[in-house]
PDB file of C-alpha atoms and ligand atoms in Angstrom:
ATOM      1  CA  MET G 687      81.021 173.235   3.401  1.00 90.00           C
ATOM      2  CA  ILE G 688      84.799 173.569   3.336  1.00 93.00           C
ATOM      3  CA  TYR G 689      86.521 172.749   0.102  1.00 94.00           C
ATOM      4  CA  ILE G 690      90.230 171.972  -0.280  1.00 97.00           C
ATOM      5  CA  LYS G 691      92.000 172.010  -3.597  1.00 97.00           C
ATOM      6  CA  VAL G 692      95.546 171.238  -4.723  1.00 98.00           C
ATOM      7  CA  ASP G 693      96.696 172.836  -7.947  1.00 98.00           C
ATOM      8  CA  GLU G 694      98.593 169.914  -9.419  1.00 97.00           C
ATOM      9  CA  ASP G 695     100.285 172.216 -11.949  1.00 98.00           C
ATOM     10  CA  LEU G 696     101.832 174.301  -9.157  1.00 98.00           C
ATOM     11  CA  CYS G 697     102.718 171.462  -6.749  1.00 98.00           C
ATOM     12  CA  THR G 698     106.462 170.759  -6.633  1.00 98.00           C
ATOM     13  CA  ALA G 699     106.126 167.361  -4.935  1.00 98.00           C
ATOM     14  CA  CYS G 700     107.850 168.510  -1.753  1.00 98.00           C
ATOM     15  CA  GLU G 701     105.876 165.859   0.193  1.00 98.00           C
ATOM     16  CA  LEU G 702     105.013 168.178   3.085  1.00 98.00           C
ATOM     17  CA  CYS G 703     101.215 168.030   2.938  1.00 98.00           C
ATOM     18  CA  TYR G 704     100.807 164.266   2.759  1.00 98.00           C
ATOM     19  CA  ASP G 705     103.608 163.708   5.295  1.00 98.00           C
ATOM     20  CA  VAL G 706     101.852 165.955   7.816  1.00 97.00           C
ATOM     21  CA  LEU G 707      98.248 165.122   6.899  1.00 97.00           C
ATOM     22  CA  PRO G 708      97.927 161.705   5.300  1.00 97.00           C
ATOM     23  CA  GLU G 709      94.253 161.729   6.311  1.00 94.00           C
ATOM     24  CA  ILE G 710      93.614 164.487   3.781  1.00 96.00           C
ATOM     25  CA  PHE G 711      96.336 164.468   1.133  1.00 98.00           C
ATOM     26  CA  SER G 712      98.118 161.779  -0.795  1.00 98.00           C
ATOM     27  CA  ASP G 713     100.731 161.313  -3.469  1.00 98.00           C
ATOM     28  CA  ARG G 714      99.023 160.711  -6.814  1.00 98.00           C
ATOM     29  CA  GLY G 715     101.908 158.379  -7.740  1.00 98.00           C
ATOM     30  CA  ASP G 716     104.614 160.723  -8.950  1.00 98.00           C
ATOM     31  CA  GLY G 717     105.013 162.873  -5.851  1.00 98.00           C
ATOM     32  CA  ILE G 718     102.406 165.443  -6.825  1.00 98.00           C
ATOM     33  CA  ALA G 719      99.769 165.900  -4.126  1.00 98.00           C
ATOM     34  CA  ILE G 720      96.050 165.291  -4.433  1.00 98.00           C
ATOM     35  CA  VAL G 721      93.216 165.695  -1.971  1.00 97.00           C
ATOM     36  CA  LYS G 722      92.017 162.211  -1.131  1.00 95.00           C
ATOM     37  CA  ASN G 723      89.418 162.952   1.499  1.00 88.00           C
ATOM     38  CA  TYR G 724      86.603 165.497   1.293  1.00 87.00           C
ATOM     39  CA  ARG G 725      84.692 164.196   4.318  1.00 93.00           C
ATOM     40  CA  GLN G 726      83.639 167.301   6.178  1.00 95.00           C
ATOM     41  CA  GLU G 727      84.094 165.870   9.669  1.00 95.00           C
ATOM     42  CA  ILE G 728      87.695 164.895   8.857  1.00 94.00           C
ATOM     43  CA  ILE G 729      88.369 168.322   7.358  1.00 95.00           C
ATOM     44  CA  GLN G 730      86.830 170.081  10.367  1.00 95.00           C
ATOM     45  CA  GLU G 731      88.898 167.992  12.794  1.00 95.00           C
ATOM     46  CA  ASN G 732      92.116 168.873  10.943  1.00 96.00           C
ATOM     47  CA  LEU G 733      91.337 172.413   9.854  1.00 96.00           C
ATOM     48  CA  ASP G 734      94.089 174.108  11.879  1.00 97.00           C
ATOM     49  CA  LYS G 735      96.707 171.741  10.490  1.00 97.00           C
ATOM     50  CA  ILE G 736      95.333 172.109   6.966  1.00 98.00           C
ATOM     51  CA  GLU G 737      95.629 175.895   7.224  1.00 98.00           C
ATOM     52  CA  GLU G 738      99.211 175.581   8.479  1.00 98.00           C
ATOM     53  CA  VAL G 739     100.164 173.241   5.652  1.00 98.00           C
ATOM     54  CA  ALA G 740      98.530 175.540   3.095  1.00 98.00           C
ATOM     55  CA  GLU G 741     100.610 178.431   4.448  1.00 98.00           C
ATOM     56  CA  GLU G 742     103.793 176.381   4.456  1.00 98.00           C
ATOM     57  CA  CYS G 743     103.310 174.871   0.994  1.00 98.00           C
ATOM     58  CA  PRO G 744     106.312 176.234  -0.942  1.00 98.00           C
ATOM     59  CA  ALA G 745     104.332 176.336  -4.169  1.00 98.00           C
ATOM     60  CA  ASP G 746     101.234 178.004  -2.703  1.00 98.00           C
ATOM     61  CA  ALA G 747      99.307 175.184  -4.339  1.00 98.00           C
ATOM     62  CA  ILE G 748      96.740 174.458  -1.627  1.00 98.00           C
ATOM     63  CA  THR G 749      93.508 176.437  -1.539  1.00 97.00           C
ATOM     64  CA  ILE G 750      90.914 176.292   1.210  1.00 96.00           C
ATOM     65  CA  GLY G 751      87.509 177.727   0.459  1.00 93.00           C
TER      66      GLY G 751
HETATM   67  S1  LIG T1024     102.958 171.003   0.297  1.00 80.70           S
HETATM   68 FE1  LIG T1024     102.474 171.964  -1.670  1.00 80.70          FE
HETATM   69  S2  LIG T1024     104.229 171.597  -2.998  1.00 80.70           S
HETATM   70 FE2  LIG T1024     104.394 170.204  -1.246  1.00 80.70          FE
HETATM   71  S3  LIG T1024     103.450 168.287  -1.966  1.00 80.70           S
HETATM   72 FE3  LIG T1024     101.847 169.482  -0.921  1.00 80.70          FE
HETATM   73  S4  LIG T1024     100.832 170.705  -2.528  1.00 80.70           S
HETATM   74 FE4  LIG T1024     102.785 169.935  -3.334  1.00 80.70          FE
END
């Protein structure tokens, strides 16, 4: 099972992850990102993009495990 986590304390609300991958991430209401979808088939389908977004996150707030 692949697990994705956003550290809400590190996130700077840059909007990148939920702009690129609204299937996986969303804005919790104040710009800070949350993971909204843990369905494994959706994560598997988007894994390459998720890895790219995690690398590009300016706050290094996204963890994939
Ligand atoms: S890419 Fe990183 S800093 Fe930007 S909204 Fe997502 S988790 Fe936050």
